[in-house]
Short mmCIF file of C-alpha atoms in Angstrom, two decimals:
data_model
loop_
_atom_site.label_atom_id
_atom_site.label_comp_id
_atom_site.label_asym_id
_atom_site.label_seq_id
_atom_site.Cartn_x
_atom_site.Cartn_y
_atom_site.Cartn_z
CA MET A 1 -20.77 52.26 242.22
CA ARG A 2 -19.53 54.54 244.90
CA ALA A 3 -19.27 58.36 244.22
CA ILE A 4 -15.86 59.70 243.21
CA GLU A 5 -14.59 62.21 245.72
CA ILE A 6 -12.97 65.19 244.06
CA LEU A 7 -11.15 67.99 245.76
CA LEU A 8 -11.20 71.22 243.58
CA VAL A 9 -8.48 73.74 244.75
CA GLU A 10 -9.68 76.99 243.17
CA ASP A 11 -10.13 80.55 244.58
CA ASN A 12 -12.19 82.06 241.68
CA PRO A 13 -16.00 81.75 242.47
CA ALA A 14 -16.88 81.91 238.83
CA ASP A 15 -14.59 79.00 238.02
CA ILE A 16 -15.89 77.07 241.03
CA LEU A 17 -19.47 77.44 239.63
CA LEU A 18 -18.30 76.62 236.15
CA THR A 19 -16.58 73.43 237.43
CA GLU A 20 -19.66 72.30 239.46
CA GLU A 21 -21.87 72.83 236.48
CA ALA A 22 -19.51 70.93 234.12
CA PHE A 23 -19.39 68.03 236.60
CA ASP A 24 -23.17 68.06 236.86
CA GLU A 25 -23.47 67.81 233.12
CA ALA A 26 -20.89 64.93 232.84
CA GLU A 27 -23.40 62.92 234.85
CA PHE A 28 -21.30 60.53 236.84
CA ALA A 29 -21.53 59.83 240.53
CA HIS A 30 -19.30 62.30 242.23
CA ARG A 31 -18.90 64.55 245.29
CA LEU A 32 -17.01 67.90 244.65
CA HIS A 33 -15.41 69.51 247.59
CA VAL A 34 -13.76 72.89 247.37
CA ALA A 35 -10.70 74.43 248.87
CA ARG A 36 -9.96 78.04 248.10
CA ASP A 37 -6.21 77.97 248.30
CA GLY A 38 -3.24 75.69 248.95
CA ILE A 39 -3.31 76.03 252.75
CA GLU A 40 -6.96 75.07 252.92
CA ALA A 41 -6.20 72.04 250.43
CA LEU A 42 -3.49 70.76 252.71
CA ALA A 43 -5.77 71.04 255.78
CA PHE A 44 -8.48 69.17 253.89
CA LEU A 45 -6.12 66.48 252.72
CA ARG A 46 -4.51 66.01 256.10
CA ARG A 47 -7.96 66.13 257.78
CA GLU A 48 -6.93 68.89 260.09
CA GLY A 49 -9.25 71.24 262.19
CA GLY A 50 -12.74 71.41 260.68
CA TYR A 51 -11.75 68.84 257.99
CA ALA A 52 -11.35 65.84 260.48
CA GLN A 53 -14.38 63.94 259.04
CA VAL A 54 -13.91 64.71 255.27
CA PRO A 55 -13.39 61.74 252.84
CA VAL A 56 -9.96 61.14 251.20
CA PRO A 57 -10.33 62.40 247.73
CA ASP A 58 -9.84 60.06 244.69
CA VAL A 59 -8.35 62.91 242.84
CA VAL A 60 -7.33 66.59 243.19
CA LEU A 61 -7.89 69.45 240.57
CA MET A 62 -5.47 72.09 241.40
CA ASP A 63 -5.50 75.72 240.15
CA LEU A 64 -2.09 77.45 240.23
CA ASN A 65 -2.73 80.99 240.81
CA MET A 66 -4.26 81.44 244.36
CA PRO A 67 -3.70 83.65 247.43
CA ARG A 68 -1.83 82.58 250.42
CA MET A 69 -0.30 79.42 248.84
CA SER A 70 -0.12 78.82 245.21
CA GLY A 71 -1.01 75.52 243.60
CA LEU A 72 2.65 74.85 242.85
CA GLU A 73 3.60 75.31 246.49
CA ALA A 74 0.79 73.07 247.59
CA LEU A 75 1.64 70.48 244.96
CA ASP A 76 5.28 70.43 246.11
CA ILE A 77 4.34 69.85 249.83
CA LEU A 78 1.58 67.28 248.87
CA LYS A 79 3.86 65.15 246.80
CA GLU A 80 6.63 65.23 249.46
CA ASP A 81 4.06 63.81 252.06
CA GLU A 82 4.23 60.03 252.01
CA ALA A 83 0.60 59.82 253.14
CA LEU A 84 -0.73 62.08 250.35
CA ARG A 85 1.58 61.53 247.45
CA ARG A 86 -0.38 58.74 245.88
CA ILE A 87 -3.41 61.01 245.35
CA PRO A 88 -3.53 62.02 241.63
CA VAL A 89 -3.15 65.75 241.21
CA ILE A 90 -4.39 67.23 237.87
CA VAL A 91 -3.48 70.92 237.38
CA LEU A 92 -6.47 72.71 235.91
CA THR A 93 -5.45 76.32 235.28
CA THR A 94 -5.73 79.21 232.98
CA SER A 95 -1.94 79.24 232.56
CA ARG A 96 -0.67 77.98 229.16
CA ALA A 97 2.97 79.06 230.14
CA GLU A 98 5.67 76.42 229.40
CA SER A 99 7.40 77.29 232.65
CA ASP A 100 4.12 76.49 234.62
CA ILE A 101 3.76 73.16 232.75
CA TRP A 102 7.39 72.07 233.29
CA ARG A 103 7.28 73.06 236.94
CA SER A 104 3.98 71.17 237.51
CA TYR A 105 5.27 68.03 235.98
CA ASN A 106 8.67 68.44 237.84
CA LEU A 107 6.69 68.53 241.01
CA HIS A 108 4.89 65.20 240.05
CA ALA A 109 1.56 66.52 238.78
CA ASN A 110 -0.24 63.60 237.19
CA ALA A 111 -1.70 65.84 234.28
CA TYR A 112 -1.80 69.39 233.29
CA ILE A 113 -5.04 70.73 231.68
CA PRO A 114 -5.42 74.41 230.54
CA LYS A 115 -8.85 75.63 231.31
CA PRO A 116 -11.06 75.93 228.14
CA VAL A 117 -12.65 79.29 227.43
CA THR A 118 -16.20 78.23 226.71
CA ILE A 119 -18.70 76.26 228.92
CA SER A 120 -19.13 73.74 226.22
CA GLU A 121 -15.38 73.08 225.87
CA PHE A 122 -15.04 72.91 229.64
CA VAL A 123 -17.84 70.25 229.83
CA GLU A 124 -16.11 68.38 227.15
CA VAL A 125 -12.79 68.45 229.11
CA ILE A 126 -14.60 67.24 232.22
CA LYS A 127 -16.19 64.43 230.24
CA SER A 128 -12.94 63.26 228.98
CA PHE A 129 -11.45 63.65 232.41
CA GLU A 130 -14.11 61.46 233.84
CA SER A 131 -13.75 58.93 230.99
CA PHE A 132 -10.01 58.51 231.55
CA TRP A 133 -9.50 58.98 235.32
CA PHE A 134 -12.57 57.08 236.38
CA GLY A 135 -13.05 54.62 233.48
CA ALA A 136 -9.68 53.76 231.93
CA ALA A 137 -7.18 54.47 234.72
CA ALA A 138 -6.93 52.45 237.90
CA LEU A 139 -6.88 54.76 240.95
CA PRO A 140 -5.17 53.72 244.14
CA PRO A 141 -7.51 52.79 247.03
CA ARG A 142 -8.55 55.50 249.38
CA GLU A 143 -6.97 53.79 252.33
CA ARG A 144 -3.67 51.92 252.26
CA PRO A 145 -3.80 48.22 252.69
#
């Protein structure tokens, strides 16, 4: 089975580390790539500049609150781009605000997951994420037919 390509869009170093640890504990074949804001995420997804050789991610985990370009701004641009809109985007953020949840879904996020507080809860979220998105759900192929 091929490794699942995941793009984590997150600016907080502690949250990046926590996510890496949670995915390592979840024990499924994956490669986690990190973009630190919306601008970097779009460059990665479009394979611009230093990202020319990166793989197309199977899924994007997007934080909302980031410098330069927020997750909501990046989500809006990504879902308007015909070449990128099929990539599932899961918002993974500390915000539990109804307005953020509504805006994310209105911009066509595929799911909205508030970040758990403890590492054990976070690992459980990642395991359930893996079980659903890479077990039950059928993801689109990386390249268009």
